[in-house]
PDB file of C-alpha atoms in Angstrom:
ATOM      1  CA  MET T  40      -0.192  -0.049   0.109  1.00 86.00           C
ATOM      2  CA  LEU T  41       1.426   3.253  -1.271  1.00 95.00           C
ATOM      3  CA  THR T  42       1.193   6.539   0.754  1.00 96.00           C
ATOM      4  CA  PHE T  43      -0.413   9.770  -1.574  1.00 96.00           C
ATOM      5  CA  THR T  44       3.367  11.109  -1.115  1.00 96.00           C
ATOM      6  CA  GLU T  45       4.938   8.302  -2.469  1.00 97.00           C
ATOM      7  CA  GLU T  46       2.218   8.222  -5.559  1.00 97.00           C
ATOM      8  CA  ASN T  47       2.375  11.756  -5.880  1.00 96.00           C
ATOM      9  CA  TYR T  48       6.364  11.663  -6.268  1.00 97.00           C
ATOM     10  CA  LEU T  49       5.966   8.061  -9.004  1.00 97.00           C
ATOM     11  CA  LYS T  50       3.551  10.240 -10.927  1.00 97.00           C
ATOM     12  CA  SER T  51       6.509  13.229 -11.163  1.00 96.00           C
ATOM     13  CA  ILE T  52       8.775  11.018 -12.139  1.00 97.00           C
ATOM     14  CA  TYR T  53       7.117   9.853 -15.033  1.00 96.00           C
ATOM     15  CA  HIS T  54       5.695  13.180 -15.915  1.00 94.00           C
ATOM     16  CA  LEU T  55       9.085  14.240 -15.467  1.00 95.00           C
ATOM     17  CA  SER T  56      11.304  11.929 -17.328  1.00 93.00           C
ATOM     18  CA  GLY T  57       9.325  11.889 -20.467  1.00 87.00           C
ATOM     19  CA  GLU T  58       6.989   9.109 -19.731  1.00 81.00           C
ATOM     20  CA  GLY T  59       9.774   6.819 -19.112  1.00 76.00           C
ATOM     21  CA  GLN T  60      11.978   8.273 -21.782  1.00 82.00           C
ATOM     22  CA  LYS T  61      15.385   9.747 -19.285  1.00 91.00           C
ATOM     23  CA  PRO T  62      16.400  10.018 -16.019  1.00 94.00           C
ATOM     24  CA  VAL T  63      15.444  12.736 -13.439  1.00 95.00           C
ATOM     25  CA  LEU T  64      17.576  14.053 -11.421  1.00 94.00           C
ATOM     26  CA  THR T  65      16.759  15.131  -7.769  1.00 93.00           C
ATOM     27  CA  THR T  66      16.860  18.924  -8.520  1.00 93.00           C
ATOM     28  CA  GLN T  67      14.445  18.273 -10.948  1.00 94.00           C
ATOM     29  CA  LEU T  68      11.874  16.563  -8.528  1.00 95.00           C
ATOM     30  CA  ALA T  69      12.657  18.926  -5.993  1.00 95.00           C
ATOM     31  CA  GLU T  70      11.698  21.742  -8.333  1.00 94.00           C
ATOM     32  CA  GLY T  71       8.586  19.934  -9.383  1.00 92.00           C
ATOM     33  CA  LEU T  72       7.271  18.812  -5.618  1.00 94.00           C
ATOM     34  CA  ASP T  73       8.114  22.240  -4.376  1.00 93.00           C
ATOM     35  CA  THR T  74       9.972  20.790  -1.749  1.00 94.00           C
ATOM     36  CA  ARG T  75      13.736  20.310  -0.610  1.00 94.00           C
ATOM     37  CA  PRO T  76      16.512  17.944  -2.230  1.00 92.00           C
ATOM     38  CA  ALA T  77      16.678  16.515   1.190  1.00 93.00           C
ATOM     39  CA  THR T  78      13.454  15.480   1.630  1.00 95.00           C
ATOM     40  CA  VAL T  79      13.802  14.232  -1.730  1.00 95.00           C
ATOM     41  CA  THR T  80      16.324  11.776  -1.179  1.00 93.00           C
ATOM     42  CA  ASP T  81      14.917  10.365   1.911  1.00 95.00           C
ATOM     43  CA  MET T  82      11.562   9.257  -0.180  1.00 96.00           C
ATOM     44  CA  LEU T  83      14.055   8.309  -3.154  1.00 96.00           C
ATOM     45  CA  LYS T  84      15.496   5.845  -0.943  1.00 95.00           C
ATOM     46  CA  LYS T  85      12.236   4.299   0.760  1.00 96.00           C
ATOM     47  CA  LEU T  86      11.121   4.118  -3.304  1.00 97.00           C
ATOM     48  CA  ALA T  87      14.208   2.088  -3.905  1.00 97.00           C
ATOM     49  CA  ALA T  88      13.759  -0.280  -1.428  1.00 96.00           C
ATOM     50  CA  LYS T  89       9.849  -1.297  -2.385  1.00 97.00           C
ATOM     51  CA  GLU T  90      11.569  -1.650  -5.919  1.00 97.00           C
ATOM     52  CA  LEU T  91       9.976   1.095  -7.353  1.00 98.00           C
ATOM     53  CA  ILE T  92      12.397   3.111  -8.716  1.00 97.00           C
ATOM     54  CA  VAL T  93      16.483   2.443  -9.703  1.00 96.00           C
ATOM     55  CA  TYR T  94      17.952   5.905  -7.954  1.00 93.00           C
ATOM     56  CA  GLU T  95      21.979   6.660  -8.105  1.00 88.00           C
ATOM     57  CA  LYS T  96      23.265   9.066  -6.888  1.00 82.00           C
ATOM     58  CA  TYR T  97      24.659  11.804  -9.372  1.00 81.00           C
ATOM     59  CA  TYR T  98      22.834   9.925 -12.094  1.00 87.00           C
ATOM     60  CA  GLY T  99      19.174  10.362 -11.105  1.00 91.00           C
ATOM     61  CA  VAL T 100      16.111   8.066 -10.744  1.00 96.00           C
ATOM     62  CA  GLU T 101      14.415   5.726 -13.415  1.00 96.00           C
ATOM     63  CA  LEU T 102      11.307   3.927 -12.494  1.00 97.00           C
ATOM     64  CA  THR T 103      11.158   0.240 -12.710  1.00 97.00           C
ATOM     65  CA  ARG T 104       8.758  -1.557 -14.345  1.00 96.00           C
ATOM     66  CA  LYS T 105       6.533  -1.623 -11.256  1.00 97.00           C
ATOM     67  CA  GLY T 106       7.586   1.441 -10.375  1.00 97.00           C
ATOM     68  CA  LYS T 107       5.962   2.904 -13.998  1.00 96.00           C
ATOM     69  CA  ALA T 108       2.665   0.713 -13.808  1.00 96.00           C
ATOM     70  CA  GLU T 109       1.930   2.343 -10.275  1.00 97.00           C
ATOM     71  CA  ALA T 110       2.605   5.845 -11.509  1.00 97.00           C
ATOM     72  CA  LEU T 111       0.130   4.846 -14.628  1.00 97.00           C
ATOM     73  CA  THR T 112      -2.638   3.904 -12.433  1.00 97.00           C
ATOM     74  CA  VAL T 113      -2.677   7.089 -10.344  1.00 98.00           C
ATOM     75  CA  ILE T 114      -2.444   8.833 -13.661  1.00 97.00           C
ATOM     76  CA  ARG T 115      -5.202   6.987 -15.152  1.00 98.00           C
ATOM     77  CA  LYS T 116      -7.476   7.895 -12.180  1.00 98.00           C
ATOM     78  CA  HIS T 117      -6.393  11.806 -12.337  1.00 98.00           C
ATOM     79  CA  ARG T 118      -7.407  11.781 -16.197  1.00 98.00           C
ATOM     80  CA  LEU T 119     -10.946   9.649 -15.914  1.00 98.00           C
ATOM     81  CA  TRP T 120     -11.956  11.963 -13.071  1.00 98.00           C
ATOM     82  CA  GLU T 121     -11.337  15.250 -14.591  1.00 98.00           C
ATOM     83  CA  THR T 122     -13.569  13.787 -17.233  1.00 98.00           C
ATOM     84  CA  PHE T 123     -16.252  13.009 -15.010  1.00 98.00           C
ATOM     85  CA  LEU T 124     -15.799  16.451 -13.580  1.00 98.00           C
ATOM     86  CA  VAL T 125     -16.342  18.409 -16.594  1.00 98.00           C
ATOM     87  CA  GLU T 126     -18.591  15.868 -18.803  1.00 98.00           C
ATOM     88  CA  LYS T 127     -21.059  15.463 -15.625  1.00 98.00           C
ATOM     89  CA  LEU T 128     -20.384  17.775 -13.420  1.00 98.00           C
ATOM     90  CA  GLY T 129     -20.047  21.080 -15.437  1.00 97.00           C
ATOM     91  CA  PHE T 130     -16.439  22.110 -14.264  1.00 98.00           C
ATOM     92  CA  SER T 131     -14.604  24.274 -16.680  1.00 97.00           C
ATOM     93  CA  TRP T 132     -11.424  22.905 -18.092  1.00 97.00           C
ATOM     94  CA  ASP T 133      -8.905  25.252 -15.926  1.00 97.00           C
ATOM     95  CA  GLU T 134     -11.193  24.288 -12.817  1.00 97.00           C
ATOM     96  CA  VAL T 135     -10.492  20.177 -12.351  1.00 97.00           C
ATOM     97  CA  HIS T 136      -6.607  19.564 -12.010  1.00 95.00           C
ATOM     98  CA  GLU T 137      -6.760  20.335  -7.883  1.00 95.00           C
ATOM     99  CA  VAL T 138      -9.714  18.254  -7.381  1.00 97.00           C
ATOM    100  CA  ALA T 139      -8.801  16.210  -9.623  1.00 97.00           C
ATOM    101  CA  GLU T 140      -5.539  15.444  -7.445  1.00 96.00           C
ATOM    102  CA  GLN T 141      -7.174  14.488  -4.554  1.00 96.00           C
ATOM    103  CA  LEU T 142      -9.720  11.737  -6.133  1.00 98.00           C
ATOM    104  CA  GLU T 143      -6.416  10.679  -7.888  1.00 98.00           C
ATOM    105  CA  HIS T 144      -5.443   8.376  -4.698  1.00 96.00           C
ATOM    106  CA  ILE T 145      -9.429   6.776  -3.976  1.00 96.00           C
ATOM    107  CA  ARG T 146      -8.026   3.273  -4.324  1.00 93.00           C
ATOM    108  CA  SER T 147     -10.647   1.005  -5.207  1.00 96.00           C
ATOM    109  CA  PRO T 148     -10.882  -0.660  -8.237  1.00 96.00           C
ATOM    110  CA  LEU T 149     -13.834  -1.742  -9.065  1.00 97.00           C
ATOM    111  CA  LEU T 150     -14.965   2.173  -8.362  1.00 98.00           C
ATOM    112  CA  ILE T 151     -12.483   3.134 -10.910  1.00 98.00           C
ATOM    113  CA  GLU T 152     -13.868   0.066 -13.416  1.00 97.00           C
ATOM    114  CA  LYS T 153     -17.352   1.794 -12.977  1.00 98.00           C
ATOM    115  CA  LEU T 154     -16.164   5.259 -13.431  1.00 98.00           C
ATOM    116  CA  ASP T 155     -14.514   4.167 -17.249  1.00 98.00           C
ATOM    117  CA  ILE T 156     -17.577   2.301 -18.163  1.00 98.00           C
ATOM    118  CA  PHE T 157     -19.625   4.876 -17.204  1.00 98.00           C
ATOM    119  CA  LEU T 158     -17.395   7.894 -18.720  1.00 98.00           C
ATOM    120  CA  GLY T 159     -17.733   5.213 -22.136  1.00 98.00           C
ATOM    121  CA  ARG T 160     -14.344   4.119 -21.819  1.00 97.00           C
ATOM    122  CA  PRO T 161     -12.915   8.084 -22.821  1.00 97.00           C
ATOM    123  CA  LYS T 162      -9.796   7.897 -24.629  1.00 96.00           C
ATOM    124  CA  ALA T 163      -8.364  11.148 -23.928  1.00 96.00           C
ATOM    125  CA  ASP T 164      -9.263  13.596 -20.845  1.00 97.00           C
ATOM    126  CA  PRO T 165     -10.545  17.218 -21.363  1.00 97.00           C
ATOM    127  CA  HIS T 166      -6.764  18.763 -22.213  1.00 97.00           C
ATOM    128  CA  GLY T 167      -6.824  16.157 -24.764  1.00 97.00           C
ATOM    129  CA  HIS T 168      -3.985  13.918 -22.573  1.00 96.00           C
ATOM    130  CA  PRO T 169      -4.275  10.369 -23.192  1.00 96.00           C
ATOM    131  CA  ILE T 170      -5.982   8.065 -20.337  1.00 97.00           C
ATOM    132  CA  PRO T 171      -4.156   5.035 -19.642  1.00 97.00           C
ATOM    133  CA  ASP T 172      -6.467   1.977 -19.869  1.00 96.00           C
ATOM    134  CA  LYS T 173      -6.615  -0.889 -16.802  1.00 94.00           C
ATOM    135  CA  HIS T 174      -3.474  -2.863 -18.395  1.00 95.00           C
ATOM    136  CA  GLY T 175      -1.558   0.800 -18.076  1.00 94.00           C
ATOM    137  CA  LYS T 176      -1.433   1.053 -21.749  1.00 94.00           C
ATOM    138  CA  LEU T 177      -2.107   4.697 -23.058  1.00 92.00           C
ATOM    139  CA  PRO T 178      -3.496   4.870 -26.586  1.00 86.00           C
ATOM    140  CA  VAL T 179      -0.966   5.984 -29.580  1.00 83.00           C
ATOM    141  CA  THR T 180      -0.951   9.714 -30.402  1.00 82.00           C
ATOM    142  CA  ALA T 181       0.574  11.840 -33.270  1.00 87.00           C
ATOM    143  CA  GLN T 182       0.115  15.356 -32.775  1.00 94.00           C
ATOM    144  CA  THR T 183       2.655  18.461 -33.698  1.00 96.00           C
ATOM    145  CA  PRO T 184       3.205  21.656 -31.711  1.00 97.00           C
ATOM    146  CA  LEU T 185       1.101  24.516 -33.453  1.00 97.00           C
ATOM    147  CA  ALA T 186       4.841  26.066 -33.761  1.00 96.00           C
ATOM    148  CA  ALA T 187       5.083  23.647 -36.483  1.00 96.00           C
ATOM    149  CA  VAL T 188       2.982  23.755 -38.704  1.00 96.00           C
ATOM    150  CA  ALA T 189       2.710  25.607 -41.559  1.00 96.00           C
ATOM    151  CA  VAL T 190       1.373  28.917 -42.697  1.00 96.00           C
ATOM    152  CA  GLN T 191      -1.672  28.638 -43.942  1.00 95.00           C
ATOM    153  CA  GLN T 192      -2.164  25.259 -43.330  1.00 95.00           C
ATOM    154  CA  GLN T 193      -5.259  24.137 -41.594  1.00 95.00           C
ATOM    155  CA  ALA T 194      -5.141  21.950 -37.895  1.00 97.00           C
ATOM    156  CA  THR T 195      -7.608  20.932 -35.612  1.00 98.00           C
ATOM    157  CA  VAL T 196      -6.743  20.866 -31.473  1.00 98.00           C
ATOM    158  CA  ARG T 197      -6.105  17.789 -29.859  1.00 97.00           C
ATOM    159  CA  ALA T 198      -4.474  18.398 -26.542  1.00 97.00           C
ATOM    160  CA  VAL T 199      -2.416  20.977 -24.767  1.00 97.00           C
ATOM    161  CA  ARG T 200       1.359  20.113 -23.484  1.00 92.00           C
ATOM    162  CA  HIS T 201       0.554  22.070 -19.965  1.00 82.00           C
ATOM    163  CA  ALA T 202      -2.594  22.245 -18.376  1.00 82.00           C
ATOM    164  CA  SER T 203      -2.255  25.218 -15.963  1.00 90.00           C
ATOM    165  CA  SER T 204      -5.031  26.901 -14.785  1.00 94.00           C
ATOM    166  CA  VAL T 205      -4.007  30.193 -16.131  1.00 95.00           C
ATOM    167  CA  PHE T 206      -3.073  29.133 -19.570  1.00 96.00           C
ATOM    168  CA  LEU T 207      -6.608  27.329 -20.118  1.00 97.00           C
ATOM    169  CA  LYS T 208      -8.518  30.208 -18.836  1.00 96.00           C
ATOM    170  CA  TYR T 209      -6.042  32.185 -21.675  1.00 96.00           C
ATOM    171  CA  LEU T 210      -7.071  29.862 -24.635  1.00 97.00           C
ATOM    172  CA  SER T 211     -10.555  29.867 -23.347  1.00 97.00           C
ATOM    173  CA  LYS T 212     -10.521  34.029 -23.659  1.00 96.00           C
ATOM    174  CA  ILE T 213      -9.633  33.746 -26.910  1.00 96.00           C
ATOM    175  CA  GLY T 214     -12.065  30.668 -28.282  1.00 97.00           C
ATOM    176  CA  VAL T 215      -9.109  28.093 -28.252  1.00 97.00           C
ATOM    177  CA  TYR T 216     -10.348  24.447 -27.344  1.00 97.00           C
ATOM    178  CA  ILE T 217      -9.728  21.101 -27.793  1.00 97.00           C
ATOM    179  CA  GLY T 218     -11.858  20.049 -31.123  1.00 97.00           C
ATOM    180  CA  ALA T 219     -11.256  24.146 -32.910  1.00 98.00           C
ATOM    181  CA  SER T 220     -10.271  24.427 -36.127  1.00 98.00           C
ATOM    182  CA  LEU T 221      -7.109  26.991 -36.445  1.00 97.00           C
ATOM    183  CA  GLN T 222      -5.517  28.244 -39.271  1.00 97.00           C
ATOM    184  CA  VAL T 223      -1.796  30.172 -38.941  1.00 97.00           C
ATOM    185  CA  THR T 224      -2.334  32.835 -40.798  1.00 97.00           C
ATOM    186  CA  GLU T 225       1.048  34.922 -40.642  1.00 96.00           C
ATOM    187  CA  ARG T 226       4.139  33.770 -38.613  1.00 96.00           C
ATOM    188  CA  ASN T 227       6.478  36.275 -37.262  1.00 96.00           C
ATOM    189  CA  ALA T 228      10.384  35.868 -38.255  1.00 93.00           C
ATOM    190  CA  PHE T 229      11.355  37.884 -34.792  1.00 95.00           C
ATOM    191  CA  ASP T 230       9.842  36.156 -31.997  1.00 95.00           C
ATOM    192  CA  HIS T 231       7.907  33.124 -34.120  1.00 95.00           C
ATOM    193  CA  SER T 232       4.454  34.332 -32.472  1.00 97.00           C
ATOM    194  CA  VAL T 233       1.517  33.370 -34.431  1.00 97.00           C
ATOM    195  CA  HIS T 234      -1.909  35.165 -35.555  1.00 97.00           C
ATOM    196  CA  ILE T 235      -4.265  32.346 -36.374  1.00 97.00           C
ATOM    197  CA  VAL T 236      -8.329  32.233 -37.437  1.00 98.00           C
ATOM    198  CA  ILE T 237     -10.493  30.270 -35.008  1.00 98.00           C
ATOM    199  CA  ASP T 238     -12.932  28.308 -36.736  1.00 97.00           C
ATOM    200  CA  GLY T 239     -12.489  30.058 -39.521  1.00 96.00           C
ATOM    201  CA  LYS T 240     -13.658  33.339 -37.830  1.00 94.00           C
ATOM    202  CA  LYS T 241     -12.319  34.790 -34.981  1.00 96.00           C
ATOM    203  CA  LYS T 242      -8.537  36.133 -35.143  1.00 97.00           C
ATOM    204  CA  ALA T 243      -5.970  35.789 -32.686  1.00 97.00           C
ATOM    205  CA  PHE T 244      -2.438  35.960 -31.568  1.00 96.00           C
ATOM    206  CA  LEU T 245      -0.296  33.683 -29.916  1.00 97.00           C
ATOM    207  CA  SER T 246       3.275  34.005 -28.501  1.00 96.00           C
ATOM    208  CA  ARG T 247       5.599  31.403 -29.382  1.00 96.00           C
ATOM    209  CA  GLU T 248       5.525  29.228 -25.885  1.00 96.00           C
ATOM    210  CA  ALA T 249       1.594  29.105 -26.380  1.00 96.00           C
ATOM    211  CA  SER T 250       1.708  27.963 -29.845  1.00 97.00           C
ATOM    212  CA  GLU T 251       4.064  25.429 -28.587  1.00 97.00           C
ATOM    213  CA  ASN T 252       2.218  24.003 -26.070  1.00 97.00           C
ATOM    214  CA  ILE T 253      -0.458  23.496 -28.316  1.00 98.00           C
ATOM    215  CA  LEU T 254      -1.103  20.214 -30.063  1.00 97.00           C
ATOM    216  CA  VAL T 255      -2.482  19.439 -33.420  1.00 98.00           C
ATOM    217  CA  THR T 256      -3.533  17.135 -36.462  1.00 96.00           C
ATOM    218  CA  PRO T 257      -3.480  18.307 -40.058  1.00 94.00           C
ATOM    219  CA  GLY T 258      -6.912  19.040 -41.250  1.00 86.00           C
TER     220      GLY T 258
END
């Protein structure tokens, strides 16, 4: 039985590692979890003792197969709860993260399976992030940052990389949402900011950082 803190560490390691692609440094974890490096080191030793991670000082930390499975279980619950909050309770997409952070620690596999069925086994949450199935498998997605889309090309919004409340409120304000049709009409050579048209009607301006955090597919 893992503690809430242990589950949060595993989830953070998974995200910071690029879904298990690279080791995560203690300083990265400390910054991401807003805690002291010494506290992180103590927790990593506990997780290593439970065979959830492989930890080498100065090299970093990687999830074991068992640790990755635990992390994906927490992520699955988080994203299902976010979907439930938006689709069934009328929350906006910028309101659900903190609530889902609490609900993701519910430990009833039966409840989560019934929740998945109730929602129609969704493949992605309200931010477009893929939802792992009960076996920890993620749907395969091929998405491109809007920053890489050619001028005049049409694209459909599929996800946002960072689901911070401030960023999501900004997107809602200018009319960008999952499923929106975007066309880049101009890209500024100086800073790579872009002018876009949303759903063939509304014009908007996006910084390079914003356009890098909007993921799209052609058409």
